[in-house]
Amino acid sequence: MSKERFLVTGANGQIGTVLVTTLQQRFGHDQVLATDIKAPIIKEGLFEPLDVLNKKQIGDMVRKYKITHLFHLAAILSASGEQNPKLAWEVNMNGFFNVLDVARELDLRVFFPSSIAVFGSKSQKKETPQHLSTYPETVYGISKVAGEYWSLYYHQKFGVDVRSVRYPGIISYQSLPGGGTTDYAVDIFHSAVKGEAYTCFLKENTRLPMMYMPDAIRATLAVMDAPSDAISVRTSYNLGGMNFTPLELAEEIQKQMPGFSISYQPDFRQEIADTWTESIDDSQAQLDWNWKAEYDISSMTKDMLKNLSEQYERSNKSAEMG
Ligand code: NAD
Ligand code: SER
């Protein structure tokens, strides 16, 4: 992807902040345009304010910066979406239509992140296969299924090169999650490192598919890098990483921090989590573009605790220095 120029929507978000930094390191700051509806978080490199509901603005940015690849991350996530379903539908669907139409007009390669939220309580719970009825039960999941099929439609009818993966819950230390049902798996680490007990909003035995950020970024770049004829799935690829329950994650943290404690106060997010699958069969991604996750719960936990502890130490030191 050496001559390409990249635009990232929703660049301030949990995944966007890390994706933008990775693209900047790999291709150079001038090749990457970060955009978001909110003021920039990453201080280095190119940034423009962009509302994905404004199609003209997307087209103008693509022309101005001669963009070839667009990573469309802007969205309202599952928990926030249930609080405001119409906004979630508006941003997730109409924002994506705008991106697809600009891509069709200006010949862009597009990345569309789908989610484990496409699956519902009628879906197979374990090792959920690639080709299966999805039955989403949140407005977020419905918007992702619709997005997957619009991706296929734009590819088949208009030749738009849109590629997609169904991310599991993403865990990261660089950035905070933005209103999802899997957010506990990041919040828990912040409590642990601060020496605080954690109250989890899901029950202790709720098993969900998860992935560490470095794997998520590798998958994103791999599917975008793959030759077009290797992409046999034009809806969205299942993507597997690890899976665990809040109890198992707490026990993993306790191996390094024996004093850490967790309690459980399930809220409305439990109902969402109960409809999702527990583990994912990603053999099609393995076959088509050699996908293999590198992190498991143990290596992810070690890396999260190390990096977050260093982060908190640095910010405490700079606070002390005034
Ligand atoms: P996030 O909520 O952290 O970030 C989303 C960003 O979109 C925010 O910075 C927000 O300001 C921006 N945004 C909202 N409305 C906008 C608009 N109208 N125009 C422009 N920007 C707008 O999300 P994330 O976790 O980084 O997720 C990125 C993508 O990956 C989303 O499409 C999400 O559905 C998908 N995904 C994420 C996860 C996860 O665990 N993080 C899992 C599955 C799928
Ligand atoms: N992590 C995301 C959420 O919980 C999954 O798409 O909404």
mmCIF file of C-alpha atoms and ligand atoms in Angstrom:
data_model
loop_
_atom_site.group_PDB
_atom_site.id
_atom_site.type_symbol
_atom_site.label_atom_id
_atom_site.label_comp_id
_atom_site.label_asym_id
_atom_site.label_seq_id
_atom_site.Cartn_x
_atom_site.Cartn_y
_atom_site.Cartn_z
ATOM 1 C CA MET A 1 0.000 0.000 0.000
ATOM 2 C CA SER A 2 3.023 2.321 -0.488
ATOM 3 C CA LYS A 3 1.547 5.115 -2.684
ATOM 4 C CA GLU A 4 -1.799 5.130 -1.019
ATOM 5 C CA ARG A 5 -3.352 7.957 0.970
ATOM 6 C CA PHE A 6 -5.648 7.132 3.872
ATOM 7 C CA LEU A 7 -8.677 8.784 5.422
ATOM 8 C CA VAL A 8 -9.986 7.531 8.776
ATOM 9 C CA THR A 9 -13.486 8.540 9.950
ATOM 10 C CA GLY A 10 -14.208 8.368 13.688
ATOM 11 C CA ALA A 11 -10.439 8.704 14.218
ATOM 12 C CA ASN A 12 -10.796 9.883 17.832
ATOM 13 C CA GLY A 13 -12.344 6.591 18.906
ATOM 14 C CA GLN A 14 -10.892 3.535 20.626
ATOM 15 C CA ILE A 15 -9.757 1.898 17.382
ATOM 16 C CA GLY A 16 -9.224 5.075 15.342
ATOM 17 C CA THR A 17 -6.556 6.551 17.626
ATOM 18 C CA VAL A 18 -4.441 3.396 17.359
ATOM 19 C CA LEU A 19 -5.109 2.814 13.661
ATOM 20 C CA VAL A 20 -4.121 6.390 12.762
ATOM 21 C CA THR A 21 -0.853 6.143 14.728
ATOM 22 C CA THR A 22 -0.052 2.800 13.089
ATOM 23 C CA LEU A 23 -0.772 4.143 9.590
ATOM 24 C CA GLN A 24 1.329 7.255 10.325
ATOM 25 C CA GLN A 25 4.261 5.096 11.473
ATOM 26 C CA ARG A 26 3.989 2.819 8.473
ATOM 27 C CA PHE A 27 3.280 5.280 5.648
ATOM 28 C CA GLY A 28 4.255 8.723 6.961
ATOM 29 C CA HIS A 29 2.255 11.525 8.570
ATOM 30 C CA ASP A 30 1.418 13.214 5.248
ATOM 31 C CA GLN A 31 -0.300 10.082 3.916
ATOM 32 C CA VAL A 32 -2.904 9.818 6.689
ATOM 33 C CA LEU A 33 -5.882 12.117 7.270
ATOM 34 C CA ALA A 34 -7.595 11.658 10.633
ATOM 35 C CA THR A 35 -11.186 12.973 10.810
ATOM 36 C CA ASP A 36 -13.863 13.036 13.493
ATOM 37 C CA ILE A 37 -16.952 15.005 14.435
ATOM 38 C CA LYS A 38 -15.124 16.027 17.646
ATOM 39 C CA ALA A 39 -11.875 17.975 18.139
ATOM 40 C CA PRO A 40 -8.686 15.953 17.459
ATOM 41 C CA ILE A 41 -7.154 13.689 20.104
ATOM 42 C CA ILE A 42 -3.935 12.781 18.289
ATOM 43 C CA LYS A 43 -1.856 15.934 18.166
ATOM 44 C CA GLU A 44 0.491 14.965 15.324
ATOM 45 C CA GLY A 45 -0.355 14.676 11.647
ATOM 46 C CA LEU A 46 -3.259 15.756 9.467
ATOM 47 C CA PHE A 47 -6.711 16.270 10.988
ATOM 48 C CA GLU A 48 -9.961 17.702 9.614
ATOM 49 C CA PRO A 49 -13.338 17.915 11.375
ATOM 50 C CA LEU A 50 -15.769 15.700 9.456
ATOM 51 C CA ASP A 51 -19.361 14.646 10.094
ATOM 52 C CA VAL A 52 -20.032 11.446 8.155
ATOM 53 C CA LEU A 53 -23.639 12.567 7.690
ATOM 54 C CA ASN A 54 -22.329 15.271 5.357
ATOM 55 C CA LYS A 55 -21.657 13.526 2.049
ATOM 56 C CA LYS A 56 -20.362 16.633 0.286
ATOM 57 C CA GLN A 57 -17.792 17.164 3.032
ATOM 58 C CA ILE A 58 -16.563 13.551 2.680
ATOM 59 C CA GLY A 59 -16.190 14.003 -1.094
ATOM 60 C CA ASP A 60 -14.386 17.327 -0.636
ATOM 61 C CA MET A 61 -11.872 15.757 1.818
ATOM 62 C CA VAL A 62 -11.239 12.802 -0.476
ATOM 63 C CA ARG A 63 -10.547 15.122 -3.423
ATOM 64 C CA LYS A 64 -8.474 17.614 -1.434
ATOM 65 C CA TYR A 65 -6.163 14.952 0.044
ATOM 66 C CA LYS A 66 -6.264 12.584 -2.981
ATOM 67 C CA ILE A 67 -7.450 9.744 -0.754
ATOM 68 C CA THR A 68 -7.294 6.159 -2.068
ATOM 69 C CA HIS A 69 -8.254 4.155 1.057
ATOM 70 C CA LEU A 70 -11.009 5.064 3.509
ATOM 71 C CA PHE A 71 -11.325 3.391 6.925
ATOM 72 C CA HIS A 72 -14.895 4.106 8.024
ATOM 73 C CA LEU A 73 -14.819 3.790 11.819
ATOM 74 C CA ALA A 74 -17.391 6.446 12.819
ATOM 75 C CA ALA A 75 -20.367 4.784 14.509
ATOM 76 C CA ILE A 76 -22.580 4.706 17.593
ATOM 77 C CA LEU A 77 -21.792 1.496 19.511
ATOM 78 C CA SER A 78 -24.146 -1.088 21.002
ATOM 79 C CA ALA A 79 -24.881 0.302 24.482
ATOM 80 C CA SER A 80 -25.076 3.951 23.376
ATOM 81 C CA GLY A 81 -27.184 2.805 20.415
ATOM 82 C CA GLU A 82 -29.800 1.244 22.685
ATOM 83 C CA GLN A 83 -30.016 4.576 24.556
ATOM 84 C CA ASN A 84 -30.606 6.455 21.307
ATOM 85 C CA PRO A 85 -31.691 4.020 18.560
ATOM 86 C CA LYS A 86 -32.640 6.616 15.936
ATOM 87 C CA LEU A 87 -29.311 8.427 16.226
ATOM 88 C CA ALA A 88 -27.496 5.071 15.978
ATOM 89 C CA TRP A 89 -29.416 4.164 12.820
ATOM 90 C CA GLU A 90 -28.846 7.621 11.313
ATOM 91 C CA VAL A 91 -25.080 7.685 11.933
ATOM 92 C CA ASN A 92 -24.401 4.001 11.274
ATOM 93 C CA MET A 93 -26.538 3.671 8.119
ATOM 94 C CA ASN A 94 -26.670 7.069 6.454
ATOM 95 C CA GLY A 95 -23.026 7.764 7.320
ATOM 96 C CA PHE A 96 -22.085 4.501 5.615
ATOM 97 C CA PHE A 97 -24.262 5.229 2.545
ATOM 98 C CA ASN A 98 -22.406 8.523 2.164
ATOM 99 C CA VAL A 99 -19.069 6.705 2.319
ATOM 100 C CA LEU A 100 -20.198 4.042 -0.166
ATOM 101 C CA ASP A 101 -21.489 6.660 -2.614
ATOM 102 C CA VAL A 102 -18.268 8.695 -2.423
ATOM 103 C CA ALA A 103 -16.251 5.473 -2.840
ATOM 104 C CA ARG A 104 -18.286 4.571 -5.922
ATOM 105 C CA GLU A 105 -17.809 8.026 -7.415
ATOM 106 C CA LEU A 106 -14.119 8.448 -6.570
ATOM 107 C CA ASP A 107 -12.934 4.826 -6.743
ATOM 108 C CA LEU A 108 -11.863 4.261 -3.121
ATOM 109 C CA ARG A 109 -11.031 1.076 -1.277
ATOM 110 C CA VAL A 110 -13.184 1.062 1.874
ATOM 111 C CA PHE A 111 -12.864 -0.672 5.242
ATOM 112 C CA PHE A 112 -16.170 -1.207 7.074
ATOM 113 C CA PRO A 113 -15.967 -2.615 10.607
ATOM 114 C CA SER A 114 -18.804 -4.951 11.457
ATOM 115 C CA SER A 115 -19.228 -6.639 14.827
ATOM 116 C CA ILE A 116 -20.138 -9.722 16.819
ATOM 117 C CA ALA A 117 -23.355 -7.745 17.436
ATOM 118 C CA VAL A 118 -24.658 -9.087 14.097
ATOM 119 C CA PHE A 119 -25.338 -12.363 15.927
ATOM 120 C CA GLY A 120 -28.398 -12.850 18.112
ATOM 121 C CA SER A 121 -29.752 -15.335 20.610
ATOM 122 C CA LYS A 122 -30.934 -17.640 17.800
ATOM 123 C CA SER A 123 -27.408 -17.808 16.332
ATOM 124 C CA GLN A 124 -25.074 -20.711 17.130
ATOM 125 C CA LYS A 125 -23.337 -19.660 20.387
ATOM 126 C CA LYS A 126 -20.065 -21.549 20.153
ATOM 127 C CA GLU A 127 -17.600 -21.381 17.261
ATOM 128 C CA THR A 128 -20.213 -19.353 15.379
ATOM 129 C CA PRO A 129 -19.691 -20.121 11.686
ATOM 130 C CA GLN A 130 -19.071 -17.573 8.920
ATOM 131 C CA HIS A 131 -22.219 -18.225 6.926
ATOM 132 C CA LEU A 132 -25.140 -18.239 9.283
ATOM 133 C CA SER A 133 -28.368 -16.373 9.853
ATOM 134 C CA THR A 134 -27.458 -13.446 12.031
ATOM 135 C CA TYR A 135 -30.621 -12.389 13.965
ATOM 136 C CA PRO A 136 -29.309 -9.127 15.507
ATOM 137 C CA GLU A 137 -31.275 -7.843 18.517
ATOM 138 C CA THR A 138 -29.860 -4.313 18.947
ATOM 139 C CA VAL A 139 -30.202 -1.353 16.621
ATOM 140 C CA TYR A 140 -26.409 -1.400 16.412
ATOM 141 C CA GLY A 141 -26.416 -5.054 15.304
ATOM 142 C CA ILE A 142 -29.196 -4.385 12.782
ATOM 143 C CA SER A 143 -27.199 -1.481 11.326
ATOM 144 C CA LYS A 144 -24.091 -3.685 11.042
ATOM 145 C CA VAL A 145 -25.966 -6.511 9.264
ATOM 146 C CA ALA A 146 -27.527 -3.971 6.905
ATOM 147 C CA GLY A 147 -24.070 -2.432 6.349
ATOM 148 C CA GLU A 148 -22.632 -5.857 5.510
ATOM 149 C CA TYR A 149 -25.289 -6.470 2.848
ATOM 150 C CA TRP A 150 -24.999 -2.972 1.411
ATOM 151 C CA SER A 151 -21.239 -3.634 1.144
ATOM 152 C CA LEU A 152 -21.959 -6.772 -0.878
ATOM 153 C CA TYR A 153 -24.502 -4.901 -2.997
ATOM 154 C CA TYR A 154 -22.159 -2.007 -3.805
ATOM 155 C CA HIS A 155 -19.411 -4.493 -4.651
ATOM 156 C CA GLN A 156 -21.579 -6.615 -6.942
ATOM 157 C CA LYS A 157 -23.527 -3.803 -8.631
ATOM 158 C CA PHE A 158 -20.943 -1.026 -8.811
ATOM 159 C CA GLY A 159 -17.575 -2.740 -8.257
ATOM 160 C CA VAL A 160 -16.832 -0.829 -5.031
ATOM 161 C CA ASP A 161 -13.890 -2.502 -3.283
ATOM 162 C CA VAL A 162 -15.267 -2.623 0.252
ATOM 163 C CA ARG A 163 -13.818 -5.022 2.803
ATOM 164 C CA SER A 164 -15.000 -5.831 6.283
ATOM 165 C CA VAL A 165 -14.350 -7.827 9.457
ATOM 166 C CA ARG A 166 -16.655 -8.549 12.390
ATOM 167 C CA TYR A 167 -14.552 -7.298 15.299
ATOM 168 C CA PRO A 168 -15.009 -8.994 18.667
ATOM 169 C CA GLY A 169 -14.829 -6.729 21.763
ATOM 170 C CA ILE A 170 -11.563 -4.803 21.448
ATOM 171 C CA ILE A 171 -9.206 -4.368 24.404
ATOM 172 C CA SER A 172 -6.618 -1.564 24.448
ATOM 173 C CA TYR A 173 -4.502 0.547 26.807
ATOM 174 C CA GLN A 174 -3.905 3.456 24.406
ATOM 175 C CA SER A 175 -7.547 4.500 24.222
ATOM 176 C CA LEU A 176 -10.832 4.121 26.043
ATOM 177 C CA PRO A 177 -13.867 2.333 24.594
ATOM 178 C CA GLY A 178 -16.801 4.429 23.451
ATOM 179 C CA GLY A 179 -20.126 3.045 24.702
ATOM 180 C CA GLY A 180 -20.098 -0.680 23.962
ATOM 181 C CA THR A 181 -21.180 -3.818 25.793
ATOM 182 C CA THR A 182 -17.622 -5.180 25.930
ATOM 183 C CA ASP A 183 -16.207 -2.019 27.575
ATOM 184 C CA TYR A 184 -15.864 -3.792 30.934
ATOM 185 C CA ALA A 185 -12.840 -5.681 29.588
ATOM 186 C CA VAL A 186 -10.950 -2.364 29.347
ATOM 187 C CA ASP A 187 -12.432 -0.607 32.409
ATOM 188 C CA ILE A 188 -11.407 -3.526 34.644
ATOM 189 C CA PHE A 189 -7.705 -2.938 33.876
ATOM 190 C CA HIS A 190 -7.910 0.759 34.775
ATOM 191 C CA SER A 191 -9.403 -0.146 38.177
ATOM 192 C CA ALA A 192 -6.783 -2.858 38.749
ATOM 193 C CA VAL A 193 -3.857 -0.566 37.968
ATOM 194 C CA LYS A 194 -5.270 2.205 40.174
ATOM 195 C CA GLY A 195 -5.521 -0.312 43.035
ATOM 196 C CA GLU A 196 -9.319 -0.084 43.071
ATOM 197 C CA ALA A 197 -11.953 -2.822 43.252
ATOM 198 C CA TYR A 198 -14.023 -3.190 40.062
ATOM 199 C CA THR A 199 -17.810 -3.450 39.793
ATOM 200 C CA CYS A 200 -18.663 -5.235 36.552
ATOM 201 C CA PHE A 201 -21.866 -4.432 34.635
ATOM 202 C CA LEU A 202 -22.035 -8.010 33.268
ATOM 203 C CA LYS A 203 -22.533 -11.239 35.234
ATOM 204 C CA GLU A 204 -19.431 -13.237 36.137
ATOM 205 C CA ASN A 205 -20.160 -16.080 33.687
ATOM 206 C CA THR A 206 -20.929 -13.986 30.571
ATOM 207 C CA ARG A 207 -18.623 -15.350 27.880
ATOM 208 C CA LEU A 208 -17.882 -13.080 24.914
ATOM 209 C CA PRO A 209 -15.396 -13.074 22.026
ATOM 210 C CA MET A 210 -12.605 -10.514 22.547
ATOM 211 C CA MET A 211 -9.444 -9.339 20.812
ATOM 212 C CA TYR A 212 -6.370 -7.359 21.810
ATOM 213 C CA MET A 213 -5.832 -4.151 19.843
ATOM 214 C CA PRO A 214 -2.568 -5.183 18.099
ATOM 215 C CA ASP A 215 -4.402 -8.169 16.598
ATOM 216 C CA ALA A 216 -7.355 -5.970 15.580
ATOM 217 C CA ILE A 217 -5.047 -3.534 13.788
ATOM 218 C CA ARG A 218 -3.143 -6.378 12.085
ATOM 219 C CA ALA A 219 -6.415 -7.894 10.858
ATOM 220 C CA THR A 220 -7.635 -4.518 9.584
ATOM 221 C CA LEU A 221 -4.484 -3.896 7.574
ATOM 222 C CA ALA A 222 -4.287 -7.505 6.362
ATOM 223 C CA VAL A 223 -7.806 -7.551 4.927
ATOM 224 C CA MET A 224 -7.190 -4.160 3.277
ATOM 225 C CA ASP A 225 -3.836 -5.349 1.863
ATOM 226 C CA ALA A 226 -5.084 -8.664 0.457
ATOM 227 C CA PRO A 227 -5.398 -9.000 -3.319
ATOM 228 C CA SER A 228 -8.968 -8.357 -4.410
ATOM 229 C CA ASP A 229 -9.461 -11.870 -5.772
ATOM 230 C CA ALA A 230 -8.487 -13.353 -2.382
ATOM 231 C CA ILE A 231 -11.493 -11.693 -0.737
ATOM 232 C CA SER A 232 -14.213 -14.337 -1.029
ATOM 233 C CA VAL A 233 -16.468 -12.754 1.626
ATOM 234 C CA ARG A 234 -17.912 -9.379 0.605
ATOM 235 C CA THR A 235 -20.308 -9.102 3.533
ATOM 236 C CA SER A 236 -17.912 -9.362 6.500
ATOM 237 C CA TYR A 237 -15.333 -11.842 7.769
ATOM 238 C CA ASN A 238 -15.707 -13.560 11.131
ATOM 239 C CA LEU A 239 -12.649 -12.689 13.211
ATOM 240 C CA GLY A 240 -11.615 -14.750 16.222
ATOM 241 C CA GLY A 241 -9.222 -13.807 18.969
ATOM 242 C CA MET A 242 -9.863 -15.049 22.478
ATOM 243 C CA ASN A 243 -13.003 -15.489 24.582
ATOM 244 C CA PHE A 244 -13.492 -15.262 28.334
ATOM 245 C CA THR A 245 -15.904 -14.350 31.128
ATOM 246 C CA PRO A 246 -15.499 -11.426 33.579
ATOM 247 C CA LEU A 247 -14.597 -13.984 36.278
ATOM 248 C CA GLU A 248 -11.857 -15.550 34.144
ATOM 249 C CA LEU A 249 -10.436 -12.112 33.327
ATOM 250 C CA ALA A 250 -10.448 -11.100 36.998
ATOM 251 C CA GLU A 251 -8.635 -14.358 37.886
ATOM 252 C CA GLU A 252 -6.032 -13.655 35.211
ATOM 253 C CA ILE A 253 -5.450 -10.165 36.648
ATOM 254 C CA GLN A 254 -5.236 -11.638 40.174
ATOM 255 C CA LYS A 255 -2.314 -13.829 39.052
ATOM 256 C CA GLN A 256 -0.293 -10.608 38.858
ATOM 257 C CA MET A 257 -2.265 -8.520 41.360
ATOM 258 C CA PRO A 258 -3.462 -10.878 44.107
ATOM 259 C CA GLY A 259 -5.239 -8.062 45.970
ATOM 260 C CA PHE A 260 -7.525 -7.191 43.028
ATOM 261 C CA SER A 261 -11.231 -7.752 43.667
ATOM 262 C CA ILE A 262 -14.343 -7.731 41.492
ATOM 263 C CA SER A 263 -18.074 -7.634 42.196
ATOM 264 C CA TYR A 264 -21.015 -7.782 39.805
ATOM 265 C CA GLN A 265 -23.940 -5.417 39.260
ATOM 266 C CA PRO A 266 -25.442 -6.333 35.878
ATOM 267 C CA ASP A 267 -27.300 -3.512 34.088
ATOM 268 C CA PHE A 268 -29.099 -3.164 30.718
ATOM 269 C CA ARG A 269 -25.918 -4.279 28.911
ATOM 270 C CA GLN A 270 -26.363 -7.821 30.280
ATOM 271 C CA GLU A 271 -29.406 -8.259 28.038
ATOM 272 C CA ILE A 272 -27.350 -7.238 25.006
ATOM 273 C CA ALA A 273 -24.436 -9.533 25.923
ATOM 274 C CA ASP A 274 -26.807 -12.468 26.455
ATOM 275 C CA THR A 275 -27.803 -12.330 22.784
ATOM 276 C CA TRP A 276 -24.220 -12.403 21.452
ATOM 277 C CA THR A 277 -22.130 -15.461 20.698
ATOM 278 C CA GLU A 278 -19.370 -16.872 22.893
ATOM 279 C CA SER A 279 -16.705 -17.784 20.364
ATOM 280 C CA ILE A 280 -16.105 -17.343 16.661
ATOM 281 C CA ASP A 281 -15.029 -19.648 13.826
ATOM 282 C CA ASP A 282 -12.754 -17.522 11.639
ATOM 283 C CA SER A 283 -11.492 -20.260 9.319
ATOM 284 C CA GLN A 284 -12.519 -18.338 6.169
ATOM 285 C CA ALA A 285 -10.295 -15.392 7.144
ATOM 286 C CA GLN A 286 -7.477 -17.862 7.878
ATOM 287 C CA LEU A 287 -7.924 -19.397 4.444
ATOM 288 C CA ASP A 288 -8.326 -16.188 2.426
ATOM 289 C CA TRP A 289 -5.726 -13.863 3.985
ATOM 290 C CA ASN A 290 -3.790 -16.010 6.457
ATOM 291 C CA TRP A 291 -5.452 -14.602 9.561
ATOM 292 C CA LYS A 292 -4.219 -15.824 12.941
ATOM 293 C CA ALA A 293 -4.635 -14.003 16.256
ATOM 294 C CA GLU A 294 -1.432 -13.785 18.322
ATOM 295 C CA TYR A 295 -2.717 -12.810 21.771
ATOM 296 C CA ASP A 296 -4.536 -14.981 24.286
ATOM 297 C CA ILE A 297 -6.008 -13.897 27.636
ATOM 298 C CA SER A 298 -2.705 -14.427 29.444
ATOM 299 C CA SER A 299 -0.372 -12.525 27.063
ATOM 300 C CA MET A 300 -2.985 -9.751 26.612
ATOM 301 C CA THR A 301 -3.408 -9.311 30.384
ATOM 302 C CA LYS A 302 0.367 -9.111 30.964
ATOM 303 C CA ASP A 303 0.771 -6.513 28.218
ATOM 304 C CA MET A 304 -2.247 -4.456 29.347
ATOM 305 C CA LEU A 305 -1.087 -4.323 32.981
ATOM 306 C CA LYS A 306 2.485 -3.434 32.016
ATOM 307 C CA ASN A 307 1.523 -0.645 29.621
ATOM 308 C CA LEU A 308 -1.270 0.809 31.747
ATOM 309 C CA SER A 309 0.929 0.804 34.895
ATOM 310 C CA GLU A 310 3.619 2.704 32.983
ATOM 311 C CA GLN A 311 1.002 5.139 31.671
ATOM 312 C CA TYR A 312 -0.384 5.869 35.161
ATOM 313 C CA GLU A 313 3.156 6.233 36.571
ATOM 314 C CA ARG A 314 4.025 8.782 33.884
ATOM 315 C CA SER A 315 0.855 10.806 34.458
ATOM 316 C CA ASN A 316 1.319 10.712 38.269
ATOM 317 C CA LYS A 317 4.910 11.930 37.864
ATOM 318 C CA SER A 318 3.934 14.792 35.585
ATOM 319 C CA ALA A 319 1.079 15.747 37.955
ATOM 320 C CA GLU A 320 3.616 15.836 40.858
ATOM 321 C CA MET A 321 5.946 18.039 38.811
ATOM 322 C CA GLY A 322 3.006 20.410 38.256
HETATM 323 P P1 NAD B 1 -15.708 4.705 19.372
HETATM 324 O O1 NAD B 1 -17.087 4.868 19.882
HETATM 325 O O2 NAD B 1 -14.593 4.648 20.337
HETATM 326 O O3 NAD B 1 -15.389 5.853 18.311
HETATM 327 C C1 NAD B 1 -16.316 6.274 17.348
HETATM 328 C C2 NAD B 1 -15.920 7.666 16.874
HETATM 329 O O4 NAD B 1 -16.874 8.087 15.913
HETATM 330 C C3 NAD B 1 -15.887 8.715 17.999
HETATM 331 O O5 NAD B 1 -14.636 9.342 18.046
HETATM 332 C C4 NAD B 1 -16.994 9.688 17.614
HETATM 333 O O6 NAD B 1 -16.694 11.028 17.942
HETATM 334 C C5 NAD B 1 -17.075 9.476 16.102
HETATM 335 N N1 NAD B 1 -18.362 9.870 15.533
HETATM 336 C C6 NAD B 1 -19.599 9.680 16.038
HETATM 337 N N2 NAD B 1 -20.527 10.215 15.223
HETATM 338 C C7 NAD B 1 -19.861 10.744 14.168
HETATM 339 C C8 NAD B 1 -20.254 11.426 12.991
HETATM 340 N N3 NAD B 1 -21.545 11.696 12.729
HETATM 341 N N4 NAD B 1 -19.291 11.805 12.118
HETATM 342 C C9 NAD B 1 -17.986 11.554 12.375
HETATM 343 N N5 NAD B 1 -17.549 10.931 13.479
HETATM 344 C C10 NAD B 1 -18.481 10.527 14.367
HETATM 345 O O7 NAD B 1 -15.710 3.402 18.429
HETATM 346 P P2 NAD B 1 -14.537 2.343 18.213
HETATM 347 O O8 NAD B 1 -14.578 1.399 19.355
HETATM 348 O O9 NAD B 1 -13.276 3.004 17.859
HETATM 349 O O10 NAD B 1 -15.117 1.548 16.970
HETATM 350 C C11 NAD B 1 -14.770 1.876 15.629
HETATM 351 C C12 NAD B 1 -15.615 1.029 14.705
HETATM 352 O O11 NAD B 1 -15.385 -0.362 14.988
HETATM 353 C C13 NAD B 1 -17.129 1.246 14.852
HETATM 354 O O12 NAD B 1 -17.721 1.173 13.591
HETATM 355 C C14 NAD B 1 -17.569 0.102 15.716
HETATM 356 O O13 NAD B 1 -18.893 -0.241 15.454
HETATM 357 C C15 NAD B 1 -16.622 -0.997 15.271
HETATM 358 N N6 NAD B 1 -16.432 -2.010 16.310
HETATM 359 C C16 NAD B 1 -15.783 -1.707 17.467
HETATM 360 C C17 NAD B 1 -15.621 -2.673 18.442
HETATM 361 C C18 NAD B 1 -14.926 -2.388 19.753
HETATM 362 O O14 NAD B 1 -14.901 -3.262 20.630
HETATM 363 N N7 NAD B 1 -14.323 -1.216 19.922
HETATM 364 C C19 NAD B 1 -16.115 -3.973 18.223
HETATM 365 C C20 NAD B 1 -16.813 -4.239 17.047
HETATM 366 C C21 NAD B 1 -16.934 -3.246 16.070
HETATM 367 N N1 SER B 2 -17.437 -3.728 21.430
HETATM 368 C C1 SER B 2 -18.582 -3.446 20.634
HETATM 369 C C2 SER B 2 -19.755 -3.128 21.494
HETATM 370 O O1 SER B 2 -19.772 -3.634 22.602
HETATM 371 C C3 SER B 2 -18.930 -4.656 19.786
HETATM 372 O O2 SER B 2 -19.323 -4.221 18.550
HETATM 373 O O3 SER B 2 -20.617 -2.417 21.069
#
